[in-house]
Coordinates of C-alpha atoms in Angstrom, one line a residue:
X157 CA 63.0 36.8 264.8
X158 CA 60.9 35.9 267.3
X159 CA 60.9 37.9 270.5
X160 CA 62.9 35.3 272.5
X161 CA 65.7 35.3 269.7
X162 CA 65.9 39.0 269.9
X163 CA 66.3 39.0 273.6
X164 CA 69.1 36.2 272.9
X165 CA 71.0 38.7 270.5
X166 CA 71.4 41.3 273.0
X167 CA 69.3 43.9 271.0
X168 CA 66.9 44.1 273.9
X169 CA 67.7 47.4 275.8
X170 CA 66.5 45.7 278.9
X171 CA 70.2 43.9 278.7
X172 CA 72.0 46.7 277.3
X173 CA 75.3 48.2 278.4
X174 CA 77.4 46.9 281.2
X175 CA 74.7 43.9 280.9
X176 CA 75.0 43.0 277.2
X177 CA 75.6 39.2 278.1
X178 CA 72.0 39.2 279.4
X179 CA 70.3 38.1 282.7
X180 CA 73.5 35.7 283.5
X181 CA 75.6 39.1 283.6
X182 CA 73.2 40.3 286.0
X183 CA 73.0 37.3 288.0
X184 CA 76.8 36.9 288.0
X185 CA 77.2 40.6 289.4
X186 CA 74.5 41.0 292.0
X187 CA 75.0 37.1 293.4
X188 CA 78.8 37.8 294.0
X189 CA 79.7 38.9 297.8
X190 CA 83.5 38.5 297.0
X191 CA 84.3 42.2 296.7
X192 CA 83.4 42.5 300.4
X193 CA 83.4 39.3 302.2
X194 CA 87.0 38.7 301.1
X195 CA 87.5 40.6 304.6
X196 CA 86.6 37.3 306.3
X197 CA 89.7 35.4 305.0
X198 CA 91.3 35.1 308.0
X199 CA 88.4 33.7 309.8
X200 CA 87.4 31.4 306.9
X201 CA 91.0 29.7 307.3
X202 CA 90.7 29.6 310.8
X203 CA 87.5 27.8 310.6
X204 CA 88.1 25.6 307.7
X205 CA 91.5 24.6 309.7
X206 CA 89.5 23.9 312.9
X207 CA 87.0 21.8 310.6
X208 CA 89.4 19.6 308.8
X209 CA 91.1 19.0 312.3
X210 CA 88.0 17.6 313.5
X211 CA 87.2 15.4 310.4
X212 CA 90.5 13.9 310.9
X213 CA 90.2 13.2 314.6
X214 CA 86.9 11.7 314.0
X215 CA 87.9 9.4 311.1
X216 CA 85.7 11.2 308.7
X217 CA 88.8 11.9 306.6
X218 CA 92.2 10.2 306.7
X219 CA 95.0 11.7 308.7
X220 CA 96.9 12.1 305.5
X221 CA 94.2 14.0 304.0
X222 CA 93.6 16.3 306.9
X223 CA 97.2 17.1 307.0
X224 CA 97.4 17.9 303.2
X225 CA 94.5 20.2 303.5
X226 CA 95.4 21.9 306.6
X227 CA 99.0 22.6 305.1
X228 CA 97.3 23.8 301.7
X229 CA 95.0 26.2 303.8
X230 CA 98.4 27.6 305.3
X231 CA 99.6 28.3 302.1
X232 CA 96.5 30.0 300.9
X233 CA 96.6 31.9 303.8
X234 CA 100.1 33.2 303.1
X235 CA 99.2 34.4 299.8
X236 CA 96.3 36.2 301.0
X237 CA 98.5 37.9 303.3
X238 CA 101.0 38.6 300.7
X239 CA 99.2 39.7 297.7
X240 CA 95.4 40.2 298.7
X241 CA 92.3 37.9 298.0
X242 CA 91.6 37.8 294.1
X243 CA 88.2 38.7 293.3
X244 CA 86.9 36.3 290.7
X245 CA 83.1 36.9 290.6
X246 CA 82.4 33.4 289.0
X247 CA 83.6 32.0 292.5
X248 CA 81.0 34.4 294.2
X249 CA 82.3 34.5 297.7
X250 CA 85.5 33.8 299.9
X251 CA 84.3 30.3 300.5
X252 CA 84.5 29.3 297.2
X253 CA 87.5 31.5 296.4
X254 CA 89.4 29.7 299.2
X255 CA 88.3 26.0 298.2
X256 CA 89.1 27.0 294.4
X257 CA 92.6 27.9 295.2
X258 CA 93.1 25.2 297.7
X259 CA 92.1 22.4 294.7
X260 CA 94.8 24.2 292.8
X261 CA 97.2 23.5 295.1
X262 CA 96.6 20.2 296.6
X263 CA 94.5 18.7 294.0
X264 CA 91.1 16.7 294.5
X265 CA 92.0 16.1 298.2
X266 CA 90.7 19.7 298.7
X267 CA 87.1 18.5 297.9
X268 CA 86.9 16.7 301.4
X269 CA 87.2 19.6 303.2
X270 CA 83.6 20.7 302.6
X271 CA 82.5 17.2 304.1
X272 CA 79.6 17.6 306.9
X273 CA 79.3 21.5 306.5
X274 CA 77.5 24.2 304.2
X275 CA 78.4 27.6 303.1
X276 CA 75.5 28.6 305.4
X277 CA 77.2 27.5 308.7
X278 CA 80.5 28.6 307.2
X279 CA 79.3 32.2 306.7
X280 CA 77.8 32.3 310.2
X281 CA 81.1 31.0 312.0
X282 CA 83.3 33.3 309.7
X283 CA 81.1 36.5 310.5
X284 CA 80.7 35.7 314.3
X285 CA 84.6 35.4 314.5
X286 CA 84.8 38.8 312.6
X287 CA 82.5 40.3 314.8
X288 CA 83.9 39.3 317.8
X289 CA 87.3 40.6 316.8
X290 CA 85.3 44.1 316.3
X291 CA 84.1 43.7 319.7
X292 CA 87.6 43.4 321.2
X293 CA 88.8 46.2 318.9
X294 CA 85.8 48.5 319.9
X295 CA 86.6 47.9 323.6
X296 CA 90.4 48.5 323.2
X297 CA 89.4 51.9 321.5
X298 CA 87.1 52.7 324.3
X299 CA 89.6 51.9 326.9
X300 CA 92.1 54.2 325.0
X301 CA 89.5 57.0 325.2
X302 CA 88.8 56.4 328.9
X303 CA 92.6 56.6 329.7
X304 CA 92.7 60.2 328.0
X305 CA 89.6 61.4 329.6
X306 CA 91.1 60.0 333.3
X307 CA 94.3 61.6 332.6
X308 CA 93.0 65.3 331.6
X309 CA 90.0 65.0 334.5
X310 CA 92.9 64.4 337.0
X311 CA 94.9 67.5 335.6
X312 CA 91.6 69.7 335.9
X313 CA 90.2 68.1 339.1
X314 CA 89.7 71.8 340.5
X315 CA 89.4 73.7 337.0
X316 CA 86.2 75.4 337.2
X317 CA 83.8 75.9 334.2
X318 CA 80.1 76.6 333.7
X319 CA 77.7 73.7 333.7
X320 CA 74.9 73.9 331.4
X321 CA 71.3 72.8 331.3
X322 CA 69.4 73.7 328.0
X323 CA 73.0 75.3 327.1
X324 CA 72.4 78.0 329.4
X325 CA 74.7 78.5 332.6
X326 CA 73.1 76.6 335.4
X327 CA 76.0 76.1 338.1
X328 CA 79.7 75.8 338.2
X329 CA 81.3 72.7 337.8
X330 CA 84.7 71.5 337.4
X331 CA 86.3 70.3 334.1
X332 CA 87.3 67.2 335.4
X333 CA 83.8 66.3 336.5
X334 CA 82.6 67.0 333.1
X335 CA 85.3 64.9 331.3
X336 CA 84.5 62.2 333.8
X337 CA 80.9 62.3 332.7
X338 CA 82.1 60.7 329.2
X339 CA 84.4 58.0 331.1
X340 CA 81.1 56.9 332.7
X341 CA 79.6 56.8 329.3
X342 CA 82.3 55.0 327.6
X343 CA 82.1 52.5 330.6
X344 CA 78.6 51.5 329.7
X345 CA 79.7 51.6 326.1
X346 CA 82.3 48.7 327.2
X347 CA 80.0 46.8 329.0
X348 CA 77.3 46.8 325.9
X349 CA 80.3 45.1 323.7
X350 CA 81.3 42.8 326.4
X351 CA 77.7 41.6 326.8
X352 CA 77.3 41.5 322.9
X353 CA 80.7 39.2 322.6
X354 CA 79.4 37.0 325.6
X355 CA 76.0 36.4 323.9
X356 CA 77.4 35.9 320.6
X357 CA 80.6 33.4 321.6
X358 CA 78.7 30.2 320.3
X359 CA 79.5 28.2 317.1
X360 CA 77.5 27.6 314.6
X361 CA 79.8 25.4 312.7
X362 CA 78.6 21.8 312.1
X363 CA 74.9 23.0 311.7
X364 CA 75.5 22.6 307.9
X365 CA 72.7 24.0 305.5
X366 CA 70.0 23.8 308.3
X367 CA 69.5 20.7 309.4
X368 CA 72.5 19.1 311.0
X369 CA 74.6 16.5 309.4
X370 CA 74.6 12.8 309.5
X371 CA 78.4 12.7 309.7
X372 CA 79.7 11.7 313.4
X373 CA 81.1 15.3 313.9
X374 CA 82.2 16.9 317.3
X375 CA 81.1 20.2 317.5
X376 CA 82.3 21.0 320.7
X377 CA 86.0 20.3 319.5
X378 CA 85.3 22.8 316.6
X379 CA 83.8 25.3 319.0
X380 CA 87.0 25.0 321.4
X381 CA 89.6 25.4 319.0
X382 CA 87.7 28.7 317.6
X383 CA 87.4 30.2 321.2
X384 CA 83.7 29.6 321.5
X385 CA 82.5 28.8 324.5
X386 CA 80.6 25.9 323.1
X387 CA 78.1 25.1 319.8
X388 CA 74.8 26.6 319.1
X389 CA 72.0 24.5 320.3
X390 CA 69.6 24.8 317.2
X391 CA 70.8 24.2 313.5
X392 CA 68.0 26.2 312.0
X393 CA 68.7 29.0 314.5
X394 CA 72.4 28.6 313.8
X395 CA 72.6 29.5 310.1
X396 CA 69.6 32.2 310.1
X397 CA 70.8 34.0 313.3
X398 CA 72.2 37.8 312.6
X399 CA 71.7 38.7 316.2
X400 CA 75.2 38.8 317.1
X401 CA 75.7 41.3 314.3
X402 CA 72.8 43.6 315.5
X403 CA 74.0 43.5 318.8
X404 CA 77.5 44.7 317.8
X405 CA 75.8 47.7 315.9
X406 CA 73.6 48.6 318.7
X407 CA 76.5 48.9 320.9
X408 CA 78.4 50.6 318.1
X409 CA 75.7 53.2 317.5
X410 CA 75.2 54.1 321.4
X411 CA 79.0 54.7 321.2
X412 CA 78.9 56.6 318.3
X413 CA 76.0 58.8 319.9
X414 CA 78.4 59.3 322.7
X415 CA 81.3 60.0 320.8
X416 CA 79.0 62.8 318.9
X417 CA 78.0 64.6 322.0
X418 CA 81.6 65.0 322.9
X419 CA 82.5 66.0 319.4
X420 CA 79.9 68.5 319.6
X421 CA 81.1 70.0 323.1
X422 CA 84.2 70.3 321.5
X423 CA 83.0 72.1 318.4
X424 CA 81.1 74.5 320.6
X425 CA 83.9 75.1 322.9
X426 CA 86.3 75.9 320.2
X427 CA 84.0 78.5 318.7
X428 CA 85.1 82.2 319.1
X429 CA 82.1 83.2 321.4
X430 CA 83.4 80.1 323.9
X431 CA 86.9 79.9 323.5
X432 CA 87.2 77.4 326.0
X433 CA 89.7 75.1 324.2
X434 CA 92.4 75.3 321.4
X435 CA 92.1 72.1 319.2
X436 CA 95.1 70.4 318.1
X437 CA 96.6 71.1 314.7
X438 CA 96.6 67.6 313.8
X439 CA 93.0 67.2 314.2
X440 CA 92.1 70.7 312.6
X441 CA 91.8 72.3 309.0
X442 CA 92.3 75.6 307.7
X443 CA 89.9 77.3 305.3
X444 CA 90.5 77.6 301.5
X445 CA 89.4 81.1 301.7
X446 CA 89.7 82.8 305.2
X447 CA 93.2 82.3 306.6
X448 CA 92.0 83.0 310.3
X449 CA 89.8 79.9 310.2
X450 CA 90.9 76.6 312.6
X451 CA 88.2 74.4 311.6
X452 CA 87.1 71.5 314.0
X453 CA 86.7 69.2 311.0
X454 CA 87.6 65.7 312.8
X455 CA 85.1 66.4 315.2
X456 CA 82.4 67.5 312.7
X457 CA 83.3 64.0 311.0
X458 CA 82.8 62.1 314.1
X459 CA 79.3 63.8 314.7
X460 CA 78.4 63.3 311.1
X461 CA 79.5 59.6 311.5
X462 CA 77.4 58.8 314.0
X463 CA 74.6 59.1 311.4
X464 CA 76.0 56.7 309.2
X465 CA 76.9 54.1 312.2
X466 CA 73.2 54.4 313.1
X467 CA 72.0 53.8 309.5
X468 CA 74.1 50.6 309.2
X469 CA 71.9 49.6 312.5
X470 CA 69.1 50.3 310.8
X471 CA 69.6 49.0 307.5
X472 CA 70.3 45.4 309.0
X473 CA 67.3 45.7 311.1
X474 CA 65.4 46.0 308.0
X475 CA 67.1 43.2 305.9
X476 CA 66.4 40.8 308.9
X477 CA 63.1 41.9 309.9
X478 CA 60.8 39.7 307.7
X479 CA 63.2 36.8 306.9
X480 CA 61.5 33.1 307.4
X481 CA 63.9 30.3 308.8
X482 CA 66.5 29.3 307.6
X483 CA 68.9 31.3 305.4
X484 CA 67.9 33.6 302.8
X485 CA 70.1 35.3 300.1
X486 CA 69.2 38.7 301.7
X487 CA 71.4 37.8 304.3
X488 CA 74.4 38.4 302.1
X489 CA 73.8 42.0 302.8
X490 CA 74.6 41.5 306.5
X491 CA 78.1 42.2 306.2
X492 CA 78.7 45.5 304.7
X493 CA 76.6 47.7 306.9
X494 CA 78.9 45.8 310.1
X495 CA 82.0 46.5 308.1
X496 CA 81.4 50.2 307.5
X497 CA 80.2 51.0 310.9
X498 CA 83.4 49.0 312.4
X499 CA 85.8 51.2 310.3
X500 CA 83.9 54.6 311.0
X501 CA 83.7 53.5 314.9
X502 CA 87.4 52.6 314.9
X503 CA 88.1 56.2 313.3
X504 CA 85.9 57.9 315.5
X505 CA 87.3 56.5 318.5
X506 CA 91.3 57.6 317.6
X507 CA 90.0 60.8 316.7
X508 CA 88.2 61.7 319.7
X509 CA 90.9 60.0 322.1
X510 CA 93.7 62.1 320.2
X511 CA 91.5 65.3 320.8
X512 CA 91.0 64.8 324.4
X513 CA 94.7 64.1 324.8
X514 CA 96.1 67.0 323.0
X515 CA 93.4 69.6 323.2
X516 CA 94.5 72.7 325.2
X517 CA 92.0 73.7 327.8
X518 CA 91.7 77.4 328.1
X519 CA 90.8 77.7 332.1
X520 CA 90.9 81.0 332.5
X521 CA 88.0 81.6 329.7
X522 CA 86.1 78.7 331.5
X523 CA 86.2 80.2 334.8
X524 CA 85.3 83.6 333.8
X525 CA 82.4 82.3 331.9
X526 CA 81.4 80.2 335.0
X527 CA 81.0 83.7 337.1
X528 CA 78.5 85.1 334.3
X529 CA 75.0 84.3 334.1
X530 CA 74.5 83.9 337.8
X531 CA 75.8 80.6 338.2
X532 CA 76.0 80.5 342.1
X533 CA 72.3 81.5 342.3
X534 CA 71.2 77.9 343.7
X535 CA 74.2 78.3 346.2
X536 CA 72.6 81.4 347.7
X537 CA 68.9 79.4 347.9
X538 CA 70.8 76.7 349.4
X539 CA 72.5 79.1 352.0
X540 CA 68.9 80.6 353.0
X541 CA 67.7 76.7 353.7
X542 CA 70.6 76.1 355.8
X543 CA 71.6 79.3 357.7
X544 CA 68.1 81.0 357.7
X545 CA 66.0 77.8 358.1
X546 CA 63.9 79.0 355.2
X547 CA 61.9 76.5 353.1
X548 CA 63.8 75.9 349.8
X549 CA 60.6 77.2 347.8
X550 CA 60.5 80.4 349.8
X551 CA 64.5 80.6 349.4
X552 CA 64.2 80.0 345.6
X553 CA 61.8 83.0 345.6
X554 CA 64.2 85.3 347.2
X555 CA 66.9 84.1 345.2
X556 CA 65.0 85.1 342.0
X557 CA 64.8 88.6 343.6
X558 CA 68.6 89.0 344.1
X559 CA 69.2 87.7 340.6
X560 CA 66.7 90.1 339.1
X561 CA 68.4 93.0 341.0
X562 CA 72.0 91.8 340.1
X563 CA 71.0 91.7 336.5
X564 CA 69.6 95.2 336.5
X565 CA 72.8 96.3 337.8
X566 CA 75.0 94.4 335.6
X567 CA 76.9 92.8 338.5
X568 CA 77.4 89.3 339.9
X569 CA 75.6 88.3 342.9
X570 CA 78.5 88.3 345.3
X571 CA 79.0 92.1 344.0
X572 CA 75.7 93.0 345.5
X573 CA 76.0 95.1 348.7
X574 CA 74.8 93.5 351.9
X575 CA 72.1 96.4 352.5
X576 CA 70.4 95.6 349.1
X577 CA 70.3 92.0 349.7
X578 CA 68.8 92.6 353.3
X579 CA 66.4 94.9 351.8
X580 CA 65.3 91.8 349.8
X581 CA 65.5 89.6 353.0
X582 CA 66.4 90.9 356.4
X583 CA 67.5 87.3 357.4
X584 CA 70.7 87.4 354.9
X585 CA 73.9 88.3 356.8
X586 CA 77.4 89.0 355.7
X587 CA 78.4 85.1 355.7
X588 CA 76.3 84.7 352.5
X589 CA 79.5 85.8 350.4
X590 CA 81.3 82.9 351.3
X591 CA 79.0 80.8 349.6
X592 CA 78.6 83.0 346.4
X593 CA 82.1 82.7 344.8
X594 CA 82.3 79.7 342.2
X595 CA 85.3 78.1 344.4
X596 CA 82.7 77.9 347.1
X597 CA 79.9 76.5 344.8
X598 CA 81.9 73.5 343.5
X599 CA 83.2 72.7 346.9
X600 CA 79.8 72.5 348.4
X601 CA 79.0 69.9 346.1
X602 CA 80.6 67.1 347.9
X603 CA 78.1 64.7 347.7
X604 CA 78.9 61.0 346.2
X605 CA 79.4 61.6 342.3
X606 CA 79.4 65.5 342.8
X607 CA 81.6 68.0 341.1
X608 CA 83.4 68.9 344.3
X609 CA 87.5 68.5 343.6
X610 CA 87.8 65.9 346.3
X611 CA 84.9 63.9 344.7
X612 CA 86.5 64.4 341.3
X613 CA 89.9 63.1 342.3
X614 CA 88.3 60.0 344.1
X615 CA 86.6 59.1 341.1
X616 CA 89.8 59.7 338.8
X617 CA 91.5 57.4 341.4
X618 CA 89.1 54.6 340.8
X619 CA 89.1 54.8 337.3
X620 CA 92.6 54.5 337.1
X621 CA 92.6 51.7 339.1
X622 CA 89.9 50.1 337.1
X623 CA 91.6 50.6 333.7
X624 CA 95.0 49.3 335.3
X625 CA 96.7 52.7 334.9
X626 CA 97.9 52.4 338.7

């Protein structure tokens, strides 16, 4: 038997196991995208209905055929909604699956649906519609997180906690101010999704395979029917562009970074050495061996999921980096990373919104921690500048000596006797004690965007107005 015949017989180990049918079985499996692109079925039905309505309006297909196809698509959609999309790998993708079922329902007239379009512009349109919806979902999730942050910030506009740099106590701040920092991050995240949505809101439908079509189609009509601002301007770019998916993933990755930072704060705050928060039971787990444990698993998973979302962005960037115009089969791999990132982002937003809303903040522990670590040292330096007219660098040196003395005695700055402070610098008088409390420290930071309770309340009021909570 020849080597060629041996291969056909299936005895060649290369085609063994699950690929016993040979190369055709491998091609069938590697080529099929229906296991994941079935998620596009709603968008595929909507784009097909817009397309056939246009074909009818332009006289490219008869009005009767257009109506029959549209009704058939509604029937297919009803089946998908009721029982899901079937996975026939021989049909490869959601487009062929839908067209095949349409033909079974209405007969040969179904073949007219694909007039003046290609699967290249079809998938580009469907995917844009899906990603556009994902942008809207992310924006809604971020708005809910902002609402939770603003509500808790309003409750704790005057609650004092230590502010950190390098995770070392730096200056007293308010919990409300700290939470509003994450509101600002979420505001920027929403702006990125809004920018991405605006850029992607052009319709590729009608670009066909890569060069457009000779049929007298109306691309503006289909764009309008699908809620796009208008049609794309270049058919080659239309079918090969996945910038919209990358824009979404970039916004998702930045959001995931912010959520991961917030999650990390809750993880640290929940640890016993800090004890700043009691996390909700609904977002915590226990230990299989240590009954005293209450683990911040939801927050840890949010932190971990950030890596997967960033990985999704990297994956698609690498897929797209060397592709020539126009469509290449590599682009079939564009959807799994976007679908995964969107699912993870939805979970992470929901988890952190619930955590912010339901966590108990132990403000007594926070305030006690703020009094440690000489957090009001900068206030002493500022007082020397304001009241004694001392240059800041000199005031900084004097304050350093005071901190060193307090540290050697194991007391707070405001517990040092006046005689000891005056021994360091005679220009210090009893008025200094009014500046050394943590309350005085935060109240003094009343510059725009500062931590003073009045400033926090102002920012909260502005945020509530922006979110429509008033």
